[in-house]
Amino acid sequence: MTYCVAVRVDQGLVMLSDTRTNAGMDNIARFRKSFTYHVPGERAITLLCSGNLSITQGVKTMLSRAIREAESDPEVETILNCDTMHRAAQLVGDAMRTMQGRYRESIAMDGAAASASIMIAGQRRGGKPRLYLIYSAGNFIEATEDTPFFQIGEHKYGKPILDRIIQRETSLEDATKAVLVSMDSTLRSNLSVGMPLDLTVIETDSFDFRVRTRIEADNEEFAMISQGWSAALRKGFEDLPNVLD
Amino acid sequence: MTYCVAVRVDQGLVMLSDTRTNAGMDNIARFRKSFTYHVPGERAITLLCSGNLSITQGVKTMLSRAIREAESDPEVETILNCDTMHRAAQLVGDAMRTMQGRYRESIAMDGAAASASIMIAGQRRGGKPRLYLIYSAGNFIEATEDTPFFQIGEHKYGKPILDRIIQRETSLEDATKAVLVSMDSTLRSNLSVGMPLDLTVIETDSFDFRVRTRIEADNEEFAMISQGWSAALRKGFEDLPNVLD
């Protein structure tokens, strides 16, 4: 399983993913699900992947190959040189369709699921920060002011705190805290979501990563969030009125 | 959808259910999912139902018919006269198997799901408070000290608070608060779970219902829990340390 969450607020973008993958309960491994692409001062992009790992790795390979080809042939369109973030989402969607077309049927015959989804979040100079969610079919939706966050993978445990906190006016600081709390709730309730975590934060109009870090299991700041939240919930619960006479 | 939760702590049993049913998004109705059975001073039992409504209503009808028959023929075994709570769970499981055997195939041919699950919680004189979860196949599991609560239906949103609070030593008051907070989180995140709610509380060795009430949408105590919890989460969130420099 996987849990990835991406938030778009006025101040920028916050992306967080876990690193656990599993093929069945007894085949657990660690894979990065968050990937960054950067042209300093021009664009900063994060990709978050969930679902069939062979499919999402294939998509990433196609995107990277195009970027390498563009070094010698500037005509090749890539997520680093395309005109808009919307076009970048299309390129990811096209790669997804190619991979699904190649493997979906044979994967299904093998009794496994080829489905996958990818979020792409970023900003290029001249455009606004954008966040897209790309489905297995290559189609995609964009986060809006009404729905300023997307989740993929095991989304339910971590959704209530996002529903309560995240709005377009939410500060980048609070959005970061909220995705960490959301991940903490998910880690507690689903064993197939696991540390370490990959966090990226892109401030609006910076075209750079304010944060691009791996949060290990012994990270003190995350422990403070996790323990602080536990204590706050317990205190809040104790303070609730008693409803039995 | 449905959300039902039942807790067994040392001090007794707490059961809570919503009342919304839906066949698709546009066919929403209100049905009771919580049913009580009582022999004053001898046993008190609550049933909580989720899944295919025709199946669970059929099970309930079979249980009720047996109780009526037992009035003239004491040889008929029912959940109100059987020797143990374990036997009562078996009787519910048997009724489930009968209903599934009768309709599962034709329901599947119609493209719908016959699956259902039922929780039975109660105590009879001479025994301990017990909580069982009965599956579509009629098999069942019992809540233990390690896992003192069960949920059926839309369980994920409301699970984190139960994971944090409920232990066998938890007071009946706190268990009741916890299931109400758990329901509140579920109501906020899933539209197909809806008010009013049905709450029952059975105190250990009382063989009676300490609470057996319907909580309507305008219930002031539930509003206090809901608003108090919202405020506590917001306050707790604000007090968390900021992780961005």
Short mmCIF file of C-alpha atoms in Angstrom, two decimals:
data_model
loop_
_atom_site.label_atom_id
_atom_site.label_comp_id
_atom_site.label_asym_id
_atom_site.label_seq_id
_atom_site.Cartn_x
_atom_site.Cartn_y
_atom_site.Cartn_z
CA MET A 1 0.00 0.00 0.00
CA THR A 2 0.95 3.64 -0.25
CA TYR A 3 -0.08 6.97 1.11
CA CYS A 4 0.71 10.14 -0.81
CA VAL A 5 -0.83 13.54 -0.20
CA ALA A 6 -0.38 16.82 -2.08
CA VAL A 7 -1.78 20.21 -1.11
CA ARG A 8 -2.09 23.41 -3.13
CA VAL A 9 -2.60 26.57 -1.09
CA ASP A 10 -2.09 30.20 -2.13
CA GLN A 11 1.40 30.20 -0.64
CA GLY A 12 2.54 27.11 -2.53
CA LEU A 13 2.58 23.33 -2.73
CA VAL A 14 3.29 20.64 -0.14
CA MET A 15 3.85 17.00 -1.07
CA LEU A 16 4.40 14.02 1.23
CA SER A 17 4.74 10.30 0.55
CA ASP A 18 5.64 7.15 2.43
CA THR A 19 8.08 4.56 1.05
CA ARG A 20 6.52 1.16 1.73
CA THR A 21 5.49 -1.17 -1.06
CA ASN A 22 4.12 -4.64 -0.76
CA ALA A 23 3.25 -7.51 -3.02
CA GLY A 24 1.16 -9.42 -0.52
CA MET A 25 1.68 -9.15 3.22
CA ASP A 26 4.99 -11.05 3.21
CA ASN A 27 6.85 -9.24 0.46
CA ILE A 28 7.48 -5.77 1.82
CA ALA A 29 10.08 -3.44 0.39
CA ARG A 30 11.08 0.19 0.42
CA PHE A 31 10.78 2.30 -2.71
CA ARG A 32 10.86 6.04 -3.20
CA LYS A 33 7.48 7.29 -4.47
CA SER A 34 8.34 10.98 -4.67
CA PHE A 35 10.52 12.41 -7.45
CA THR A 36 11.60 15.97 -8.10
CA TYR A 37 12.41 17.79 -11.33
CA HIS A 38 14.06 21.19 -11.28
CA VAL A 39 15.20 23.95 -13.61
CA PRO A 40 16.49 26.47 -11.04
CA GLY A 41 14.65 29.76 -11.25
CA GLU A 42 12.34 28.43 -13.99
CA ARG A 43 10.36 25.45 -12.66
CA ALA A 44 10.13 23.01 -9.79
CA ILE A 45 8.03 19.86 -10.00
CA THR A 46 7.28 16.92 -7.72
CA LEU A 47 5.78 13.62 -8.86
CA LEU A 48 4.07 11.28 -6.37
CA CYS A 49 3.31 7.70 -7.44
CA SER A 50 1.00 4.95 -6.19
CA GLY A 51 -0.30 1.66 -7.55
CA ASN A 52 1.50 -0.92 -9.68
CA LEU A 53 5.20 -0.21 -9.20
CA SER A 54 6.32 -1.55 -12.61
CA ILE A 55 3.86 0.83 -14.28
CA THR A 56 4.87 3.95 -12.32
CA GLN A 57 8.59 3.17 -12.68
CA GLY A 58 7.99 2.76 -16.42
CA VAL A 59 6.27 6.15 -16.58
CA LYS A 60 9.16 7.75 -14.74
CA THR A 61 11.69 6.11 -17.05
CA MET A 62 9.85 7.47 -20.09
CA LEU A 63 9.84 10.98 -18.61
CA SER A 64 13.55 10.78 -17.75
CA ARG A 65 14.49 9.39 -21.16
CA ALA A 66 12.76 12.32 -22.86
CA ILE A 67 14.67 14.74 -20.62
CA ARG A 68 17.97 13.09 -21.61
CA GLU A 69 17.04 13.17 -25.30
CA ALA A 70 16.14 16.84 -25.06
CA GLU A 71 19.72 17.60 -24.03
CA SER A 72 20.86 16.83 -27.57
CA ASP A 73 17.57 17.51 -29.36
CA PRO A 74 15.72 20.58 -28.00
CA GLU A 75 12.69 19.65 -30.11
CA VAL A 76 11.87 16.79 -27.73
CA GLU A 77 9.09 17.90 -25.40
CA THR A 78 9.55 17.05 -21.71
CA ILE A 79 8.02 17.99 -18.38
CA LEU A 80 11.04 20.30 -17.90
CA ASN A 81 10.62 22.29 -21.12
CA CYS A 82 6.91 22.09 -21.93
CA ASP A 83 4.85 25.28 -22.02
CA THR A 84 2.57 24.74 -19.04
CA MET A 85 2.04 22.53 -16.00
CA HIS A 86 -1.15 21.38 -17.70
CA ARG A 87 0.96 20.13 -20.61
CA ALA A 88 3.31 18.41 -18.15
CA ALA A 89 0.29 16.57 -16.70
CA GLN A 90 -0.65 15.54 -20.25
CA LEU A 91 2.85 14.17 -20.82
CA VAL A 92 2.61 12.10 -17.64
CA GLY A 93 -0.85 10.93 -18.74
CA ASP A 94 0.50 9.96 -22.18
CA ALA A 95 3.31 7.95 -20.60
CA MET A 96 0.75 6.29 -18.32
CA ARG A 97 -1.38 5.32 -21.33
CA THR A 98 1.64 3.91 -23.12
CA MET A 99 2.62 1.79 -20.12
CA GLN A 100 -0.94 0.60 -19.52
CA GLY A 101 -1.35 -0.25 -23.21
CA ARG A 102 1.82 -2.30 -23.11
CA TYR A 103 1.22 -4.27 -19.90
CA ARG A 104 -2.34 -3.99 -18.58
CA GLU A 105 -3.64 -7.10 -20.31
CA SER A 106 -0.72 -9.38 -19.46
CA ILE A 107 -0.67 -8.12 -15.87
CA ALA A 108 -4.40 -8.86 -15.59
CA MET A 109 -3.86 -12.36 -17.03
CA ASP A 110 -1.36 -12.85 -14.25
CA GLY A 111 -4.07 -12.01 -11.73
CA ALA A 112 -2.54 -8.70 -10.64
CA ALA A 113 -3.75 -5.13 -10.99
CA ALA A 114 -2.02 -2.69 -13.33
CA SER A 115 -3.84 0.33 -11.98
CA ALA A 116 -1.75 3.25 -10.84
CA SER A 117 -2.11 6.93 -10.18
CA ILE A 118 0.36 9.77 -10.18
CA MET A 119 0.16 13.29 -8.82
CA ILE A 120 2.19 16.07 -10.41
CA ALA A 121 2.61 19.30 -8.50
CA GLY A 122 4.72 22.26 -9.49
CA GLN A 123 5.06 25.71 -10.94
CA ARG A 124 6.87 27.09 -14.00
CA ARG A 125 7.80 30.73 -14.45
CA GLY A 126 4.85 32.59 -16.00
CA GLY A 127 2.29 30.18 -14.58
CA LYS A 128 0.62 29.47 -11.25
CA PRO A 129 1.33 26.58 -8.88
CA ARG A 130 -0.67 23.61 -10.13
CA LEU A 131 -1.57 20.20 -8.81
CA TYR A 132 -2.92 17.38 -10.99
CA LEU A 133 -4.00 13.81 -10.31
CA ILE A 134 -3.46 11.43 -13.23
CA TYR A 135 -5.43 8.18 -13.38
CA SER A 136 -4.58 4.80 -14.94
CA ALA A 137 -6.36 5.79 -18.15
CA GLY A 138 -4.11 8.82 -18.54
CA ASN A 139 -6.93 11.28 -17.87
CA PHE A 140 -6.47 13.74 -15.04
CA ILE A 141 -8.11 16.30 -12.77
CA GLU A 142 -6.75 19.47 -11.23
CA ALA A 143 -6.97 20.62 -7.62
CA THR A 144 -9.13 23.73 -7.28
CA GLU A 145 -9.93 26.28 -4.60
CA ASP A 146 -12.83 24.09 -3.49
CA THR A 147 -10.70 20.95 -3.30
CA PRO A 148 -7.17 22.10 -2.58
CA PHE A 149 -5.68 18.67 -1.84
CA PHE A 150 -5.44 15.21 -3.37
CA GLN A 151 -4.60 11.91 -1.77
CA ILE A 152 -3.65 8.61 -3.41
CA GLY A 153 -3.35 5.17 -1.85
CA GLU A 154 -4.63 4.58 1.68
CA HIS A 155 -6.43 7.92 1.98
CA LYS A 156 -9.21 7.50 4.53
CA TYR A 157 -7.38 7.52 7.87
CA GLY A 158 -5.60 10.75 7.04
CA LYS A 159 -8.49 12.61 5.43
CA PRO A 160 -10.39 14.01 8.44
CA ILE A 161 -7.56 16.34 9.53
CA LEU A 162 -7.12 17.65 5.98
CA ASP A 163 -10.88 18.25 5.69
CA ARG A 164 -10.74 20.32 8.85
CA ILE A 165 -7.57 22.32 8.20
CA ILE A 166 -6.75 22.76 4.52
CA GLN A 167 -8.19 25.76 2.67
CA ARG A 168 -6.60 27.91 0.02
CA GLU A 169 -5.70 30.53 2.64
CA THR A 170 -3.95 27.98 4.87
CA SER A 171 -0.29 28.91 5.41
CA LEU A 172 2.48 26.76 3.99
CA GLU A 173 3.55 26.07 7.59
CA ASP A 174 0.10 24.80 8.56
CA ALA A 175 -0.28 22.82 5.33
CA THR A 176 3.02 21.08 6.11
CA LYS A 177 1.95 20.33 9.67
CA ALA A 178 -1.39 19.03 8.38
CA VAL A 179 0.10 16.56 5.88
CA LEU A 180 2.47 15.27 8.59
CA VAL A 181 -0.44 14.76 11.01
CA SER A 182 -2.42 13.12 8.20
CA MET A 183 0.50 10.76 7.52
CA ASP A 184 0.91 10.05 11.24
CA SER A 185 -2.75 8.92 11.50
CA THR A 186 -2.29 6.71 8.44
CA LEU A 187 0.92 5.15 9.75
CA ARG A 188 -0.83 4.27 13.02
CA SER A 189 -3.81 2.60 11.37
CA ASN A 190 -2.33 0.85 8.33
CA LEU A 191 0.76 -1.33 8.65
CA SER A 192 1.34 -1.28 4.90
CA VAL A 193 2.17 2.44 5.00
CA GLY A 194 5.64 3.00 6.47
CA MET A 195 8.52 5.30 7.27
CA PRO A 196 10.69 6.93 6.03
CA LEU A 197 8.77 9.79 4.39
CA ASP A 198 9.67 12.11 1.54
CA LEU A 199 8.58 15.72 1.94
CA THR A 200 8.81 18.53 -0.60
CA VAL A 201 7.57 22.09 -0.26
CA ILE A 202 7.50 24.56 -3.17
CA GLU A 203 6.82 28.19 -2.29
CA THR A 204 4.77 30.15 -4.82
CA ASP A 205 6.96 32.04 -7.36
CA SER A 206 10.20 30.61 -5.98
CA PHE A 207 10.62 27.98 -8.72
CA ASP A 208 12.66 26.11 -6.18
CA PHE A 209 12.21 23.63 -3.33
CA ARG A 210 11.94 25.24 0.06
CA VAL A 211 12.06 21.70 1.47
CA ARG A 212 13.18 18.52 -0.26
CA THR A 213 13.98 16.05 2.45
CA ARG A 214 13.67 12.49 3.63
CA ILE A 215 12.19 12.10 7.09
CA GLU A 216 13.69 9.01 8.72
CA ALA A 217 12.04 6.97 11.46
CA ASP A 218 14.17 8.66 14.13
CA ASN A 219 13.46 12.22 12.95
CA GLU A 220 12.95 14.40 16.03
CA GLU A 221 10.64 16.95 14.46
CA PHE A 222 8.29 14.26 13.17
CA ALA A 223 8.37 12.58 16.58
CA MET A 224 7.37 15.90 18.14
CA ILE A 225 4.44 16.23 15.72
CA SER A 226 3.39 12.64 16.33
CA GLN A 227 3.66 12.78 20.13
CA GLY A 228 2.24 16.30 20.30
CA TRP A 229 -0.77 15.24 18.28
CA SER A 230 -1.31 12.14 20.44
CA ALA A 231 -1.20 14.27 23.56
CA ALA A 232 -3.52 16.89 22.05
CA LEU A 233 -6.09 14.26 21.06
CA ARG A 234 -5.98 12.69 24.49
CA LYS A 235 -6.32 16.06 26.23
CA GLY A 236 -9.11 17.16 23.86
CA PHE A 237 -10.91 13.88 24.45
CA GLU A 238 -10.65 14.18 28.23
CA ASP A 239 -12.08 17.70 28.07
CA LEU A 240 -15.18 16.62 26.15
CA PRO A 241 -18.38 16.59 28.21
CA ASN A 242 -19.54 13.27 29.61
CA VAL A 243 -22.82 12.19 27.99
CA LEU A 244 -23.75 9.38 30.39
CA ASP A 245 -25.69 10.58 33.43
CA MET B 1 -23.36 2.85 3.47
CA THR B 2 -23.45 2.26 7.19
CA TYR B 3 -21.32 2.80 10.21
CA CYS B 4 -21.81 0.67 13.31
CA VAL B 5 -19.38 0.38 16.18
CA ALA B 6 -19.49 -1.81 19.29
CA VAL B 7 -17.12 -1.75 22.24
CA ARG B 8 -16.58 -4.23 25.05
CA VAL B 9 -14.80 -2.89 28.10
CA ASP B 10 -14.66 -4.30 31.62
CA GLN B 11 -17.50 -2.02 32.72
CA GLY B 12 -19.80 -3.12 29.92
CA LEU B 13 -20.85 -2.73 26.29
CA VAL B 14 -21.45 0.34 24.11
CA MET B 15 -23.12 0.13 20.71
CA LEU B 16 -23.73 2.93 18.21
CA SER B 17 -25.15 2.91 14.68
CA ASP B 18 -26.23 5.42 12.05
CA THR B 19 -29.51 5.08 10.14
CA ARG B 20 -28.70 5.87 6.51
CA THR B 21 -29.08 3.30 3.77
CA ASN B 22 -28.54 3.79 0.11
CA ALA B 23 -29.03 1.84 -3.10
CA GLY B 24 -26.82 4.04 -5.26
CA MET B 25 -26.26 7.71 -4.54
CA ASP B 26 -29.79 8.79 -5.47
CA ASN B 27 -31.81 6.30 -3.46
CA ILE B 28 -31.22 7.23 0.14
CA ALA B 29 -33.47 6.13 2.96
CA ARG B 30 -33.54 5.85 6.72
CA PHE B 31 -33.60 2.45 8.41
CA ARG B 32 -32.88 1.41 11.95
CA LYS B 33 -29.79 -0.80 12.13
CA SER B 34 -29.74 -1.32 15.88
CA PHE B 35 -32.17 -3.70 17.63
CA THR B 36 -32.49 -4.60 21.27
CA TYR B 37 -33.67 -7.78 22.99
CA HIS B 38 -34.37 -7.88 26.68
CA VAL B 39 -35.37 -10.25 29.46
CA PRO B 40 -35.28 -7.87 32.44
CA GLY B 41 -32.79 -9.00 35.04
CA GLU B 42 -31.72 -11.98 32.93
CA ARG B 43 -30.24 -10.73 29.65
CA ALA B 44 -29.86 -7.65 27.48
CA ILE B 45 -28.73 -7.88 23.85
CA THR B 46 -28.13 -5.41 21.02
CA LEU B 47 -27.87 -6.36 17.36
CA LEU B 48 -26.17 -4.03 14.85
CA CYS B 49 -26.60 -4.69 11.12
CA SER B 50 -24.81 -3.64 7.95
CA GLY B 51 -24.76 -4.74 4.35
CA ASN B 52 -27.62 -5.98 2.19
CA LEU B 53 -30.77 -4.75 3.92
CA SER B 54 -33.05 -7.54 2.66
CA ILE B 55 -30.63 -10.09 4.12
CA THR B 56 -30.29 -8.42 7.54
CA GLN B 57 -34.04 -7.78 7.80
CA GLY B 58 -34.58 -11.44 6.93
CA VAL B 59 -32.21 -12.53 9.70
CA LYS B 60 -34.00 -10.30 12.17
CA THR B 61 -37.38 -11.68 11.11
CA MET B 62 -36.15 -15.24 11.65
CA LEU B 63 -34.88 -14.36 15.14
CA SER B 64 -38.16 -12.64 16.03
CA ARG B 65 -40.28 -15.46 14.69
CA ALA B 66 -38.40 -17.94 16.86
CA ILE B 67 -39.00 -15.73 19.91
CA ARG B 68 -42.74 -15.65 19.16
CA GLU B 69 -42.85 -19.41 18.66
CA ALA B 70 -41.02 -19.96 21.94
CA GLU B 71 -43.90 -18.24 23.76
CA SER B 72 -46.12 -21.26 23.05
CA ASP B 73 -43.36 -23.86 22.65
CA PRO B 74 -40.51 -23.46 25.17
CA GLU B 75 -38.50 -26.08 23.26
CA VAL B 76 -37.79 -23.54 20.50
CA GLU B 77 -34.33 -22.12 21.00
CA THR B 78 -33.97 -18.34 20.62
CA ILE B 79 -31.42 -15.64 21.37
CA LEU B 80 -33.53 -14.82 24.44
CA ASN B 81 -33.55 -18.32 25.98
CA CYS B 82 -30.34 -19.92 24.70
CA ASP B 83 -27.68 -21.00 27.18
CA THR B 84 -24.88 -18.59 26.29
CA MET B 85 -24.11 -15.46 24.27
CA HIS B 86 -21.90 -17.69 22.15
CA ARG B 87 -24.94 -19.78 21.30
CA ALA B 88 -26.87 -16.59 20.49
CA ALA B 89 -24.12 -15.65 18.01
CA GLN B 90 -24.45 -19.12 16.48
CA LEU B 91 -28.22 -18.64 16.09
CA VAL B 92 -27.64 -15.32 14.30
CA GLY B 93 -25.01 -17.03 12.13
CA ASP B 94 -27.42 -19.85 11.30
CA ALA B 95 -30.10 -17.36 10.27
CA MET B 96 -27.50 -15.53 8.17
CA ARG B 97 -26.55 -18.79 6.41
CA THR B 98 -30.20 -19.58 5.74
CA MET B 99 -30.83 -16.13 4.22
CA GLN B 100 -27.63 -16.22 2.15
CA GLY B 101 -28.43 -19.72 0.92
CA ARG B 102 -31.88 -18.59 -0.16
CA TYR B 103 -30.92 -15.35 -1.96
CA ARG B 104 -27.19 -14.96 -2.54
CA GLU B 105 -27.18 -16.48 -6.00
CA SER B 106 -30.20 -14.61 -7.33
CA ILE B 107 -28.97 -11.33 -5.82
CA ALA B 108 -25.60 -11.85 -7.54
CA MET B 109 -27.37 -12.59 -10.84
CA ASP B 110 -29.06 -9.24 -10.41
CA GLY B 111 -25.64 -7.59 -10.13
CA ALA B 112 -26.00 -6.67 -6.45
CA ALA B 113 -24.10 -7.83 -3.39
CA ALA B 114 -25.76 -10.04 -0.77
CA SER B 115 -22.95 -9.63 1.72
CA ALA B 116 -23.90 -8.49 5.19
CA SER B 117 -22.48 -8.50 8.67
CA ILE B 118 -24.08 -8.36 12.07
CA MET B 119 -22.68 -7.62 15.50
CA ILE B 120 -24.32 -9.10 18.58
CA ALA B 121 -23.41 -7.66 21.96
CA GLY B 122 -24.91 -8.54 25.30
CA GLN B 123 -24.80 -10.37 28.57
CA ARG B 124 -26.95 -13.09 30.14
CA ARG B 125 -27.03 -13.87 33.84
CA GLY B 126 -24.24 -16.30 34.69
CA GLY B 127 -22.07 -15.19 31.80
CA LYS B 128 -19.81 -12.29 30.92
CA PRO B 129 -20.54 -9.42 28.55
CA ARG B 130 -19.76 -10.64 25.05
CA LEU B 131 -19.39 -9.08 21.64
CA TYR B 132 -19.42 -11.07 18.40
CA LEU B 133 -19.10 -10.14 14.74
CA ILE B 134 -20.96 -12.44 12.36
CA TYR B 135 -19.96 -12.56 8.68
CA SER B 136 -21.99 -13.35 5.56
CA ALA B 137 -20.93 -17.00 5.74
CA GLY B 138 -22.42 -17.30 9.24
CA ASN B 139 -19.00 -17.69 10.87
CA PHE B 140 -18.08 -15.25 13.60
CA ILE B 141 -15.33 -13.83 15.77
CA GLU B 142 -15.42 -12.52 19.33
CA ALA B 143 -13.93 -9.29 20.67
CA THR B 144 -11.08 -9.96 23.07
CA GLU B 145 -8.97 -7.99 25.51
CA ASP B 146 -6.51 -7.25 22.72
CA THR B 147 -9.20 -6.08 20.31
CA PRO B 148 -12.01 -4.72 22.43
CA PHE B 149 -14.06 -3.14 19.64
CA PHE B 150 -15.55 -4.03 16.26
CA GLN B 151 -16.69 -1.78 13.46
CA ILE B 152 -18.82 -2.63 10.43
CA GLY B 153 -19.49 -0.56 7.33
CA GLU B 154 -17.47 2.63 6.71
CA HIS B 155 -14.94 1.99 9.44
CA LYS B 156 -11.74 3.81 8.48
CA TYR B 157 -12.53 7.44 9.28
CA GLY B 158 -13.65 6.60 12.78
CA LYS B 159 -10.95 4.07 13.64
CA PRO B 160 -8.02 6.29 14.73
CA ILE B 161 -9.77 7.67 17.82
CA LEU B 162 -10.84 4.16 18.88
CA ASP B 163 -7.28 2.88 18.40
CA ARG B 164 -6.04 5.63 20.68
CA ILE B 165 -8.68 5.48 23.42
CA ILE B 166 -10.33 2.08 23.77
CA GLN B 167 -8.77 -0.48 26.08
CA ARG B 168 -10.45 -2.99 28.38
CA GLU B 169 -9.91 -0.64 31.35
CA THR B 170 -11.58 2.31 29.58
CA SER B 171 -14.60 3.54 31.53
CA LEU B 172 -18.11 3.18 30.11
CA GLU B 173 -18.29 7.00 30.03
CA ASP B 174 -15.13 7.30 27.94
CA ALA B 175 -16.13 4.41 25.67
CA THR B 176 -19.42 6.19 24.99
CA LYS B 177 -17.63 9.49 24.25
CA ALA B 178 -15.18 7.63 21.99
CA VAL B 179 -17.84 5.97 19.85
CA LEU B 180 -19.63 9.33 19.47
CA VAL B 181 -16.40 11.04 18.38
CA SER B 182 -15.71 8.12 16.04
CA MET B 183 -19.19 8.50 14.52
CA ASP B 184 -18.74 12.29 14.25
CA SER B 185 -15.53 11.83 12.19
CA THR B 186 -17.31 9.34 9.95
CA LEU B 187 -20.35 11.60 9.46
CA ARG B 188 -18.05 14.45 8.39
CA SER B 189 -16.12 12.40 5.84
CA ASN B 190 -18.74 10.12 4.31
CA LEU B 191 -22.08 11.49 3.12
CA SER B 192 -23.61 8.03 3.01
CA VAL B 193 -23.46 7.76 6.80
CA GLY B 194 -26.14 9.91 8.41
CA MET B 195 -28.06 11.02 11.48
CA PRO B 196 -30.02 10.12 13.54
CA LEU B 197 -28.00 7.66 15.61
CA ASP B 198 -29.02 4.76 17.84
CA LEU B 199 -27.03 4.33 21.04
CA THR B 200 -27.23 1.53 23.59
CA VAL B 201 -25.13 1.02 26.68
CA ILE B 202 -25.24 -2.15 28.77
CA GLU B 203 -23.50 -2.03 32.13
CA THR B 204 -21.78 -5.25 33.24
CA ASP B 205 -24.03 -7.43 35.46
CA SER B 206 -27.04 -5.12 35.08
CA PHE B 207 -28.82 -7.26 32.45
CA ASP B 208 -30.48 -4.05 31.44
CA PHE B 209 -29.92 -1.04 29.15
CA ARG B 210 -28.35 1.90 30.93
CA VAL B 211 -28.93 3.83 27.68
CA ARG B 212 -31.22 2.90 24.81
CA THR B 213 -31.84 6.08 22.90
CA ARG B 214 -32.10 7.69 19.49
CA ILE B 215 -29.87 10.72 19.00
CA GLU B 216 -31.58 13.12 16.59
CA ALA B 217 -29.77 15.64 14.40
CA ASP B 218 -30.61 18.46 16.81
CA ASN B 219 -29.42 16.62 19.93
CA GLU B 220 -27.59 19.11 22.13
CA GLU B 221 -25.22 16.68 23.80
CA PHE B 222 -24.05 15.28 20.48
CA ALA B 223 -23.58 18.82 19.17
CA MET B 224 -21.42 19.58 22.21
CA ILE B 225 -19.28 16.51 21.50
CA SER B 226 -19.02 17.38 17.83
CA GLN B 227 -18.18 21.06 18.35
CA GLY B 228 -15.97 20.36 21.34
CA TRP B 229 -13.98 17.86 19.33
CA SER B 230 -13.64 20.26 16.41
CA ALA B 231 -12.34 22.96 18.73
CA ALA B 232 -9.97 20.55 20.46
CA LEU B 233 -8.50 19.37 17.16
CA ARG B 234 -8.03 22.93 15.96
CA LYS B 235 -6.41 23.99 19.23
CA GLY B 236 -4.21 20.89 19.32
CA PHE B 237 -3.17 21.49 15.73
CA GLU B 238 -2.28 25.13 16.40
CA ASP B 239 -0.16 24.10 19.38
CA LEU B 240 1.93 21.66 17.34
CA PRO B 241 5.47 22.85 16.60
CA ASN B 242 6.13 24.39 13.21
CA VAL B 243 8.45 22.20 11.17
CA LEU B 244 9.30 24.71 8.43
CA ASP B 245 12.25 26.93 9.36
#
